[in-house]
XYZ file of C-alpha atoms in Angstrom:
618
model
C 16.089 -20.440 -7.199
C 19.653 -20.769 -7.757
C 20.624 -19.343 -4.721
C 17.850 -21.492 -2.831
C 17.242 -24.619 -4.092
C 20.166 -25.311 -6.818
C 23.363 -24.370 -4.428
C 21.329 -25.970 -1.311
C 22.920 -29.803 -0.694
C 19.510 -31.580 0.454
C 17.465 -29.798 -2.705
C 20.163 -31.065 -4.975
C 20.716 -34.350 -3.728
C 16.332 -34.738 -4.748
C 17.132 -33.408 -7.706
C 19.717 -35.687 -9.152
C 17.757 -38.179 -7.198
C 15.079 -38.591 -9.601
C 15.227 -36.450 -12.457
C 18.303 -35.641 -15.093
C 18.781 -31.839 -14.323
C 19.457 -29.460 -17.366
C 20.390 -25.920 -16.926
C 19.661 -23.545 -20.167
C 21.248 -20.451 -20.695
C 18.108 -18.329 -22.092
C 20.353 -15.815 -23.638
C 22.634 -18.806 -25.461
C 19.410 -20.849 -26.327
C 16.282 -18.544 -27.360
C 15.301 -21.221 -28.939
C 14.799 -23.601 -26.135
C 13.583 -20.998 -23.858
C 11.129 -20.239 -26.361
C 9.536 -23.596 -27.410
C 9.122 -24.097 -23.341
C 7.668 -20.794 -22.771
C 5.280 -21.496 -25.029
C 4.185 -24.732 -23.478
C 4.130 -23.383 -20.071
C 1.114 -20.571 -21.593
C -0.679 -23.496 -23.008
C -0.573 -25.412 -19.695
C -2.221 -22.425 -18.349
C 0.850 -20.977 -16.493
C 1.267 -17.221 -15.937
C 5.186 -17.419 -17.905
C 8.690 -15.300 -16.826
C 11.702 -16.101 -16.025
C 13.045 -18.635 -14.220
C 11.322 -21.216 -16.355
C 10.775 -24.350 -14.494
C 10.330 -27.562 -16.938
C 9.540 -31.192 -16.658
C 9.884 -33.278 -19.500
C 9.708 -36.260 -20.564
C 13.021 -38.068 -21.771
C 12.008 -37.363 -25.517
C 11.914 -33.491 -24.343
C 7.953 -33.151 -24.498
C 6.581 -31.193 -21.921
C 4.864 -32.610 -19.063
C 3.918 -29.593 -17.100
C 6.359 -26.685 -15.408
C 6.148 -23.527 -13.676
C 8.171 -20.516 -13.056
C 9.340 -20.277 -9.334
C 9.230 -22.660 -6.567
C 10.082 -21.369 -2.934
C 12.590 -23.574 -0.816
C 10.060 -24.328 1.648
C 6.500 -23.918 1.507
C 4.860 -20.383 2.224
C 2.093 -17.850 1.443
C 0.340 -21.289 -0.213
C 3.069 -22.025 -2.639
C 4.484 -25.659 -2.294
C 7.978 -25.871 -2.140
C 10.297 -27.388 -4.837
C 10.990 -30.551 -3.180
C 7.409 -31.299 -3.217
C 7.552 -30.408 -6.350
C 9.737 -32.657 -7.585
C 8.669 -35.939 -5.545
C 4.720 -35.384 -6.614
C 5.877 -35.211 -10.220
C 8.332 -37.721 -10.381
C 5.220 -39.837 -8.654
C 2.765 -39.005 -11.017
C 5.363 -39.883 -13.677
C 6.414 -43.400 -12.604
C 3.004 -44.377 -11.289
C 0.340 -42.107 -13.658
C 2.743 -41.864 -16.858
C -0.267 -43.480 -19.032
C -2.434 -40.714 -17.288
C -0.194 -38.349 -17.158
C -2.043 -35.105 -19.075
C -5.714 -36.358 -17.327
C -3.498 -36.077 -13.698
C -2.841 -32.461 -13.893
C -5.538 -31.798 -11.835
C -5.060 -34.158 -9.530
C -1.284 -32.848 -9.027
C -2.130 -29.683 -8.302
C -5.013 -30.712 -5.663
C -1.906 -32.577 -3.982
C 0.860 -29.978 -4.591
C -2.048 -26.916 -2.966
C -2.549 -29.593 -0.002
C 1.136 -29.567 0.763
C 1.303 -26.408 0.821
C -1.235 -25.682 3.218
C -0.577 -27.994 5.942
C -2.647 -28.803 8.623
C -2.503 -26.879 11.740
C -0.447 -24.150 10.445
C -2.129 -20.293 9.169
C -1.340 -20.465 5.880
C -2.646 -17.283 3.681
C -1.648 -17.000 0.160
C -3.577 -15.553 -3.020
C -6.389 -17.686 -2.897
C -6.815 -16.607 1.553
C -6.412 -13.088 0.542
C -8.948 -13.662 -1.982
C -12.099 -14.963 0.328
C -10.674 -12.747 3.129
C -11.609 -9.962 0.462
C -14.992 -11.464 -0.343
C -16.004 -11.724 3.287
C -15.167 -7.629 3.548
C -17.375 -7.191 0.862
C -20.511 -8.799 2.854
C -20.332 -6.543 5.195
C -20.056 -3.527 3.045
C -23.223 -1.158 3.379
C -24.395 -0.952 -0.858
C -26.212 2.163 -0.653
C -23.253 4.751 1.423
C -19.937 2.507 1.441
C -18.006 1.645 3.845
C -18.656 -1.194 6.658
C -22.341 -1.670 7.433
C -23.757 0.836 10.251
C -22.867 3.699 12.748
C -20.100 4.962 13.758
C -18.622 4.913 10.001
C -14.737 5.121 10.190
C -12.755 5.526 6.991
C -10.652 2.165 7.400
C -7.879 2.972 5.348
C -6.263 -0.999 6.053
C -9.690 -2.755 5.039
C -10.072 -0.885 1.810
C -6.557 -1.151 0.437
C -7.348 -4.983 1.180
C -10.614 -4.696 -0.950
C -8.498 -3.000 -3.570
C -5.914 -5.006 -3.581
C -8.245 -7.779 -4.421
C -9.430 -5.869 -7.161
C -5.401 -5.398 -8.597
C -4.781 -8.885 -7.876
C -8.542 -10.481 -9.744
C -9.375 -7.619 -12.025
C -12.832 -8.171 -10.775
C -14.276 -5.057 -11.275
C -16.814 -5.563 -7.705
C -13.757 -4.530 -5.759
C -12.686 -1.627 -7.457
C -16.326 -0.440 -7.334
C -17.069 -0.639 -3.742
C -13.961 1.340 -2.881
C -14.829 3.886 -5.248
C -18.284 4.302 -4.196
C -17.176 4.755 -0.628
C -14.668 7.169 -1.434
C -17.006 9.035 -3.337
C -19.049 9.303 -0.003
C -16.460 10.018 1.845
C -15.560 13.047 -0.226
C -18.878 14.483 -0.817
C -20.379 13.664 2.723
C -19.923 16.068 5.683
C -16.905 14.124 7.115
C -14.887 16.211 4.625
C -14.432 19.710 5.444
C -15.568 21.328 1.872
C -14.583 24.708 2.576
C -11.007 23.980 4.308
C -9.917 20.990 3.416
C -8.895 17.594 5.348
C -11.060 14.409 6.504
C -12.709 14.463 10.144
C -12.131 11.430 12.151
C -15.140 9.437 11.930
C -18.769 10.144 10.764
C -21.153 9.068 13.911
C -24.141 7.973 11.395
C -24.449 6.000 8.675
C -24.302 8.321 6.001
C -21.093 9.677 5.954
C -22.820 13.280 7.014
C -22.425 13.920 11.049
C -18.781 13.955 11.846
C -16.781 13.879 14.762
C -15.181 16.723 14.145
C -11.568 16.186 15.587
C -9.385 15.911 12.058
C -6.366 13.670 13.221
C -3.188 13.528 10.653
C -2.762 9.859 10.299
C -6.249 9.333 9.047
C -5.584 12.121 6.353
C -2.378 10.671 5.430
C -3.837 6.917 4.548
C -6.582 8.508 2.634
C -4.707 11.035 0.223
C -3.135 7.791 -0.605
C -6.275 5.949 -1.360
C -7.650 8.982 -3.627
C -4.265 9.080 -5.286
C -4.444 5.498 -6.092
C -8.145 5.987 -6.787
C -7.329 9.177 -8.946
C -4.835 6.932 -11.147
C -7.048 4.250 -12.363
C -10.191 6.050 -12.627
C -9.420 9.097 -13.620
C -11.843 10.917 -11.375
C -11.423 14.400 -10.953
C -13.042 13.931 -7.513
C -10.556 12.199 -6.134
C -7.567 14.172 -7.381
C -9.375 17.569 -6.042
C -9.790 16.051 -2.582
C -6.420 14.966 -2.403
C -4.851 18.349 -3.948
C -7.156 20.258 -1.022
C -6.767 17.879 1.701
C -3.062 18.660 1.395
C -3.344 22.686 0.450
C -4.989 22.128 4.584
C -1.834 20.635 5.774
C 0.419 23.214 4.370
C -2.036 25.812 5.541
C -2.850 24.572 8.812
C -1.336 21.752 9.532
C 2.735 22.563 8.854
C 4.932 23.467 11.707
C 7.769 26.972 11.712
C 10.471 23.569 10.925
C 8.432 22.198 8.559
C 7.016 19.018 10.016
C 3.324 18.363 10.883
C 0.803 18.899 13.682
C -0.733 15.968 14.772
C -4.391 17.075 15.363
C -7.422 19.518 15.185
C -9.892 19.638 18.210
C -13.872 19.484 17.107
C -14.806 21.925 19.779
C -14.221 26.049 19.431
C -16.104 27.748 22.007
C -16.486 24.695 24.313
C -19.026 23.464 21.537
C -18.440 20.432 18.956
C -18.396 21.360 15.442
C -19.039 25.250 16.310
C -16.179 26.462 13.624
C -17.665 24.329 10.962
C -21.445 24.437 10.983
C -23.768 27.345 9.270
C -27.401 28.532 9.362
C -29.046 29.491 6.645
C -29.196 33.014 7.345
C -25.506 33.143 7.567
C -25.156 31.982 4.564
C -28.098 34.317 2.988
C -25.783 37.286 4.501
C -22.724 36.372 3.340
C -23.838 35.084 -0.300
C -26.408 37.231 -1.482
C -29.683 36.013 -2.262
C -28.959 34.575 -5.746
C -25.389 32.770 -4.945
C -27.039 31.788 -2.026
C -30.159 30.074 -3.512
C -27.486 28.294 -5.921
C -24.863 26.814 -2.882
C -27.872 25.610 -0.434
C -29.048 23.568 -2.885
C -26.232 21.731 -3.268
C -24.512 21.886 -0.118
C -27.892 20.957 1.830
C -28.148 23.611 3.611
C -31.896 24.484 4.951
C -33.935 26.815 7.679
C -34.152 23.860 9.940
C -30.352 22.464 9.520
C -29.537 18.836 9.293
C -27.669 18.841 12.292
C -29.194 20.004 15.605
C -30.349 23.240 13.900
C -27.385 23.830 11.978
C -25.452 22.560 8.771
C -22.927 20.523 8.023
C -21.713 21.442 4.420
C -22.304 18.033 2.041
C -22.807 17.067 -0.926
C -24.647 13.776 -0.735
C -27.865 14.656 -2.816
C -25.532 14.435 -5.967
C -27.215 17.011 -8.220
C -26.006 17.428 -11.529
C -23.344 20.455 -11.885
C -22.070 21.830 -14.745
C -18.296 23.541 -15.442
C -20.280 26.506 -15.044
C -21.654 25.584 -12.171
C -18.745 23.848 -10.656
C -16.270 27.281 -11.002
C -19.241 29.371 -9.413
C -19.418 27.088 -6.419
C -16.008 27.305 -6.034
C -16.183 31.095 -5.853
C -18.598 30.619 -3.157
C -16.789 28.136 -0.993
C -13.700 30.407 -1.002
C -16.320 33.522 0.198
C -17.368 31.105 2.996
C -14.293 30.249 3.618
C -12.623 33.337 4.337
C -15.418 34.599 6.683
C -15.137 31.279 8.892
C -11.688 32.417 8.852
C -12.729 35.059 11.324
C -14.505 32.413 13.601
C -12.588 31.224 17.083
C -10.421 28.180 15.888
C -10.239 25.011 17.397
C -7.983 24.158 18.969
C -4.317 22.391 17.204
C -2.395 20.054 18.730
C 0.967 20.905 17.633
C 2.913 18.339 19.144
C 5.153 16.609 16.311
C 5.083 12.727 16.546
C 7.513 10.855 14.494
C 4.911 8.015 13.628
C 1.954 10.051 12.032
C 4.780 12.176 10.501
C 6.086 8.688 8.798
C 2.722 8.107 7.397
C 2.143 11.538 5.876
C 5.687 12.046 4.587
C 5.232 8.442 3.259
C 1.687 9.772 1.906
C 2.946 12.690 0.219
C 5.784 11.162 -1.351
C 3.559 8.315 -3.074
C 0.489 10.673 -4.611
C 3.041 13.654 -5.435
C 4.587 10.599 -7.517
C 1.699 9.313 -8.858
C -0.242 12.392 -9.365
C 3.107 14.373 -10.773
C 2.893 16.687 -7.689
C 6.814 17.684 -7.081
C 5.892 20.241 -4.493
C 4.463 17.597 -2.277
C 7.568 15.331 -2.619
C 9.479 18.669 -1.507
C 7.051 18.830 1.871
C 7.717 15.299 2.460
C 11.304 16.088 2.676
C 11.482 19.069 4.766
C 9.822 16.944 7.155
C 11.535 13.875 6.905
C 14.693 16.134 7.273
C 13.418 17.440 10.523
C 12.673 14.185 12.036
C 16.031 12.942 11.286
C 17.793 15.434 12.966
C 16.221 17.051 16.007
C 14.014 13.714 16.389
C 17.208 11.514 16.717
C 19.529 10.555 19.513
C 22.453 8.447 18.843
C 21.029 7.430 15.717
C 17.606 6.044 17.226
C 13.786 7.994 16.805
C 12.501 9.696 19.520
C 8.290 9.774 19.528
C 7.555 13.474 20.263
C 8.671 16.555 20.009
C 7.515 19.967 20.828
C 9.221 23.298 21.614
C 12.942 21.833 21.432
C 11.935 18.793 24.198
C 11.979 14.974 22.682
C 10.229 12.302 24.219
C 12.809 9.306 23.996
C 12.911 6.660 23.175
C 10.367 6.018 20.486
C 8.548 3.126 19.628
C 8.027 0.707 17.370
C 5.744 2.990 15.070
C 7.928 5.508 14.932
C 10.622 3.005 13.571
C 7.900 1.394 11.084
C 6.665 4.922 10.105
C 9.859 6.590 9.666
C 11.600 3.914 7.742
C 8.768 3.547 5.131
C 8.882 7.352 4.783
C 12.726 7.132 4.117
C 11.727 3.976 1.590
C 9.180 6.080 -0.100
C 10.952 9.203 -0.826
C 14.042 7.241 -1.882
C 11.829 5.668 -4.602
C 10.365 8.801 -5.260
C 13.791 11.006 -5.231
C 16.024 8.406 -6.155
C 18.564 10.050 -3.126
C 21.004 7.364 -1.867
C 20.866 8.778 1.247
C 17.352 7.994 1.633
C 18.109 4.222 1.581
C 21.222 4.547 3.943
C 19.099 6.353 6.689
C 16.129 3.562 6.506
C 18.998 1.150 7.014
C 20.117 2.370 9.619
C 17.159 2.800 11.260
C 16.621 -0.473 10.787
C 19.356 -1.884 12.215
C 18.415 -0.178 15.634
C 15.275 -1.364 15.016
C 16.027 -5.019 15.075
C 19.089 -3.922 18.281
C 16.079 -2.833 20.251
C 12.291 -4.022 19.686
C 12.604 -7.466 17.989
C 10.386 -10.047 19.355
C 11.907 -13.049 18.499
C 8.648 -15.092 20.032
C 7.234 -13.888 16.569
C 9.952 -13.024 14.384
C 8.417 -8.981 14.659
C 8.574 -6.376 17.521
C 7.509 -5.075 20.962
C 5.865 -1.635 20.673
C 8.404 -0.764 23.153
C 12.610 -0.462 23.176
C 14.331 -2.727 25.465
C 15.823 0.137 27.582
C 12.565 2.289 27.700
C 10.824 2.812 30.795
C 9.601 -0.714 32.565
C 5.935 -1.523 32.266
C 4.305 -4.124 34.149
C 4.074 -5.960 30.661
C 5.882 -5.126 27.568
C 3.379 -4.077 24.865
C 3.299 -6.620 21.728
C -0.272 -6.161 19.911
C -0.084 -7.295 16.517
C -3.930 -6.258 15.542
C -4.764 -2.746 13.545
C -5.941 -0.226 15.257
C -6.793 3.667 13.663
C -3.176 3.614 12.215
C -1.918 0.138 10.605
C 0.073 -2.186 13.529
C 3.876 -1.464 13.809
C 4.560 -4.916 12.448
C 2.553 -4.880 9.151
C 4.665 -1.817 8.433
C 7.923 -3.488 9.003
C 6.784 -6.137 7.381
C 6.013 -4.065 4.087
C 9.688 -2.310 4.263
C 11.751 -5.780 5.004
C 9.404 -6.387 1.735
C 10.554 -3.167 -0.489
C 14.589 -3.283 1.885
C 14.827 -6.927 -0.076
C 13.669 -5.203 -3.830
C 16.073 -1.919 -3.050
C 18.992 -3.826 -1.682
C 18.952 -6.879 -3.394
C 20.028 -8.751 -0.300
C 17.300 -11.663 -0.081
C 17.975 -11.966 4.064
C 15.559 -8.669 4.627
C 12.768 -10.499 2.320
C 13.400 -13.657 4.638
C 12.900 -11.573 7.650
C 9.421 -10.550 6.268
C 8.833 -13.737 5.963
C 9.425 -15.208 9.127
C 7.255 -12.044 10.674
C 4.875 -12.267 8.564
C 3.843 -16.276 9.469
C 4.892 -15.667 13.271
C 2.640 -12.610 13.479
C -0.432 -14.548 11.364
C 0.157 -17.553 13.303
C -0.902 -16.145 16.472
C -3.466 -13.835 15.136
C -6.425 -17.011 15.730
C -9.013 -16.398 14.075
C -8.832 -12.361 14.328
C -7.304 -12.034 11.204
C -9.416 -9.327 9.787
C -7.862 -7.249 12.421
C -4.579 -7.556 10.673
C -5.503 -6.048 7.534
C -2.612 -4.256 7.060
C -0.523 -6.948 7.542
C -2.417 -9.035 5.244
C -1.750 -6.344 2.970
C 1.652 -6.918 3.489
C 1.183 -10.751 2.268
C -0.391 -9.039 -0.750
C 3.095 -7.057 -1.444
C 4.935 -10.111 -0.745
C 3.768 -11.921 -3.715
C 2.935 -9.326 -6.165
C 5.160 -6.755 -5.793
C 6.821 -5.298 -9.382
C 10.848 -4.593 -8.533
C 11.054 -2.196 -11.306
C 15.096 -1.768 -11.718
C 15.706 1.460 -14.545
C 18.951 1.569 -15.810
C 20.508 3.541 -18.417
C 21.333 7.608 -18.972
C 17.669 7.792 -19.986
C 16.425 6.435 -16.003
C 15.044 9.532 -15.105
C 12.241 9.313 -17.826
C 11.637 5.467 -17.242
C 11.357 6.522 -13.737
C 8.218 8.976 -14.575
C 6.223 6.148 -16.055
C 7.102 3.543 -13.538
C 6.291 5.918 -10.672
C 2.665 6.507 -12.074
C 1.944 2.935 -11.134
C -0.049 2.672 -8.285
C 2.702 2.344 -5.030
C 0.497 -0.620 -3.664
C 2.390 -2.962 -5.454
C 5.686 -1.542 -6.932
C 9.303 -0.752 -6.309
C 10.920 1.213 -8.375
C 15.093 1.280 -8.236
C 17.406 3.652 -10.143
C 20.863 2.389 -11.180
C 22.021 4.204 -14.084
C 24.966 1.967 -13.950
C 25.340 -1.033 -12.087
C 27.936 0.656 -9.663
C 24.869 2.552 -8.567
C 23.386 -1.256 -7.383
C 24.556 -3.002 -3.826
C 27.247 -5.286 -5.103
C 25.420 -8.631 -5.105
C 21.915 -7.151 -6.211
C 20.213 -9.393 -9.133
C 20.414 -7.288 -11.686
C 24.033 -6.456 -11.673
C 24.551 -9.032 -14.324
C 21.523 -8.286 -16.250
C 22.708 -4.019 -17.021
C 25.406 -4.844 -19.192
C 23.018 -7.147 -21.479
C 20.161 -5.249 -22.171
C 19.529 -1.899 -24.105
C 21.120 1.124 -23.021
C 17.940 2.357 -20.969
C 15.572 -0.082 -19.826
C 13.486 -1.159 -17.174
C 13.813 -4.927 -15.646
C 10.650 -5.904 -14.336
C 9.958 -8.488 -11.921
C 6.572 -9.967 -9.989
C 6.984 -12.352 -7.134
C 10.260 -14.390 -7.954
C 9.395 -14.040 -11.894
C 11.171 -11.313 -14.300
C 10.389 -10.530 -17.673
C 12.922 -9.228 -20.551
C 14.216 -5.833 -20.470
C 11.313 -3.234 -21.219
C 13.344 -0.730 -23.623
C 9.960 1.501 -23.901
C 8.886 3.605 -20.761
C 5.106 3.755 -22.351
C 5.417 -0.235 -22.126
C 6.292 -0.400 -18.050
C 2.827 -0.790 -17.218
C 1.799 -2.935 -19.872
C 3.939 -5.657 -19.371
C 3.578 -5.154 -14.946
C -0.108 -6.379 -16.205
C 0.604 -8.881 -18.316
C 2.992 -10.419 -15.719
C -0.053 -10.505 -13.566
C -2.713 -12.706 -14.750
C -6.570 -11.442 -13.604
C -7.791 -14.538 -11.075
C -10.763 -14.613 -10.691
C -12.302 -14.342 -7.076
């Protein structure tokens, strides 16, 4: 705010217009900071720092806030509005003044949503959420009806709802479709890895085809999942669906394939399926007996005479149990190994790379998994040298030949990868290459109709019309993605002009998205990370453990930044001025434009990320 408001001429001049402006040093004055604090919780206000105050000229409270944007956005009015609606309500209402709280903030929420202008803050976000859940089918998860596609973009949405609420209905849902989604036959239960789509309702018939990107957005779902729930479900799936990738799935350079075909044989789902007898054979009567009944597997197949492998009935099982199964799945597994494969499409595209290396790095963080970080870097490394060309992405590669240049997912993908393992890693370099990337990212795709990209470089081939879809489609759209690293660029680098670009994408993109706006999901998600994100700086010669705990936090919402010492900061980052003042090792912690005190406890990281979020309800 003191960049925005208090150094900006016209905010001042309203300021000293009507009110008597007092600046307090919190450090100097506990005191004061304190007995305002405390009147700001029993207004109802979520409190942090900066501490926003108006007061009456005998120093009582009259009602405050923490911080106020410049200018209006994501529903939040701006301070000059601010400032005239109290002063109003002061010279007009004073007799009223505590009764007119209401009635201010009716007027302050109707400023900042004027009229014929998309405006979607918390409270959008919030009904947007609600209106997902309608259409969610109760009984198997996921969106009502056939084909069911596991839409990575909606559920984050629904989850991030949940994070933002603490209504446990969101949470739920997403678990309960996961849960299908694991046990159903879209999930390959003897390999590992998610097929595409499932063609019914139930989650059971898939499409065979397994396609990278839609394994990379759920082993970040189940992580996240796996984290708050506990679930060993979710964790197994996740530690499988990757033990595919580095089985099947890896390239000789390390970098990833991008697909599976569902045919072997010239038939759909041949590899995968079994008959009973085939199982019988391979099993043994008595393992045999034990696996079809849980699996579902029967004489007459569920699946044009054969089975699909599921575990949908949900029959109890046991430690015991559980360990034998696994015996048998590995027995199964190993003679399928001996089937004709389908065919791999091993084609490396920097895009779906992004996504999985971004994957990888966020569960091996928040499920402790170092050797998936490791993956994420070999491939990441790859990309960045033998998919580069004077310092811009090519899209695909195969045998030595790139296809150049790349597009605007490639740049999204790639640069949240870099983002991700940097927070993950803590390597500098990390941050310098998703800079740079950036840079030719803005030199070449920016769309300044919208403030976001063309899918397309300005010096790539010419198409009758330059490609600028802003809607989701099976991966997230190019600009929600650069709209979530300007987001984390701003937290990493301190420099607020990246968090401005996200801003001016992120309400040019949603103000031409009409009334499609559940189609930009992802970038909605985006809005999401805008105002809640936790910039998590650690600091001290003890960062490394304060990094553990802060990593465990889901990666929805946080950023986590090393600096040891503040040399280790960009020179004008916030909390160069805030090392030298606090503990040795500590974590600063801030939500939105709010920060709390220095955290001198690792164990305490999450606790006070939650307590800087008050639960809304829906």
């Amino acid at each position: 705010m003191a960049h925005e408001s208090f150094e900006d001429d016209a905010t001042a001049a309203v300021m000293n217009e009507l009110f008597v402006n007092i600046k307090v040093d919190r450090e100097e004055r506990p005191d004061i900071d304190q007995i305002y604090m405390s009147a700001l919780h029993h207004l109802g206000e979520q409190g942090g720092w900066p501490l926003t105050m108006f007061l009456t000229p005998k120093g009582e409270p009259v009602w405050g806030g923490t911080y106020f944007p410049k200018t209006s956005r994501f529903g939040r009015p701006a301070f000059v509005d601010v400032l005239r609606e109290v002063s109003r309500l002061f010279r007009e209402e004073r007799h009223k003044i505590d009764q007119n709280r209401d009635a201010l903030m009716e007027r302050l929420e109707s400023r900042a949503r004027p009229a014929g202008k998309a405006v979607v803050g918390a409270k959008e976000l919030d009904q947007l959420a609600m209106q997902i859940v309608g259409a969610f089918d109760q009984q198997h998860g996921g969106l009502r009806g056939a084909p069911k596609f596991p839409n990575a973009a909606l559920y984050e949405l629904v989850w991030r709802a949940g994070m933002r609420t603490g209504d446990e209905r969101f949470f739920k849902l997403i678990e309960h479709t996961l849960e299908h989604i694991c046990e159903g036959g879209i999930y390959d239960h003897l390999g590992g890895g998610f097929s595409r789509y499932s063609v019914d309702e139930r989650w059971l018939v898939p499409h065979f085809e397994k396609m990278l990107y839609d394994n990379a957005q759920l082993l970040e779902l189940l992580a996240v999942a796996h984290v708050r729930t506990g679930h060993p479900l979710y964790r197994q799936r996740a530690v499988e669906t990757v033990g595919w990738l580095a089985r099947e799935m890896t390239t000789p350079e390390g970098a990833f394939s991008a697909s599976l075909d569902a045919d072997s044989e010239g038939e759909e789902g041949k590899f995968y399926v079994w008959s009973l007898p085939e199982v019988e054979q391979a099993l043994g009567p008595d393992d045999a007996a034990l696996f079809v009944q849980h699996y579902d597997v029967t004489l007459e197949g569920n699946f044009e005479g054969h089975n699909i492998l599921n575990l949908l009935k949900h029959l109890p099982r046991s430690r015991e149990i559980e360990a034998r199964l696994a015996m048998l799945r590995d027995k199964l597994f190993m003679l399928r190994e001996k089937r004709v494969r389908p065919g791999l499409d091993d084609k490396v595209l920097a895009d779906w790379n992004g996504e999985m290396i971004a994957s990888l790095a966020n569960a091996g963080s928040m499920l402790g998994e170092p050797d998936w970080i490791a993956r994420a870097e070999k491939a990441f490394d790859f990309i960045a040298q033998s998919m580069t060309k004077g310092g811009r992405l090519g899209h695909s590669w195969r045998e030595g030949r790139l296809l150049y240049p790349g597009l605007a997912s490639d740049f999204a993908n790639m640069i949240r990868a870099a983002l991700a393992l940097y927070e993950a890693t803590g390597r500098r370099d990390r941050l310098d290459q998703a800079l740079r990337w950036q840079t030719a990212f803005d030199a070449h795709y920016a769309n300044p109709g919208n403030g976001g990209y063309y899918l397309t470089a300005d010096d790539a081939e010419g198409l009758v019309v330059r490609p600028a879809s802003t809607s989701d489609d099976a991966t997230p759209n190019p600009n929600a993605m650069a709209a979530q690293n300007l987001i984390r660029l701003a937290a990493l680098t301190g420099d607020h002009l990246w968090r401005d670009k996200a801003d001016r994408l992120l309400e040019g993109v949603l103000g031409g998205a009409g009334e499609n706006v559940l189609s930009h999901a992802a970038l909605l998600n985006a809005i999401d990370l805008r105002l809640n994100a936790a910039e998590i700086v650690l600091t001290g010669p003890d960062h490394a453990r304060f990094a553990q705990a802060a990593l465990r936090l889901p990666y929805l919402n946080r950023v986590v930044l090393r600096a040891p010492e503040a040399s280790a900061l960009p020179r004008n980052h916030p909390a160069q001025a805030k090392i030298g003042s606090g503990p040795a090792s500590a974590a600063f912690i801030c939500v939105g434009e709010t920060c709390s005190l220095p955290v001198a406890d690792p164990d305490k990281i999450a606790d006070v990320v939650t307590a800087m979020r008050p639960a809304r309800s829906a």
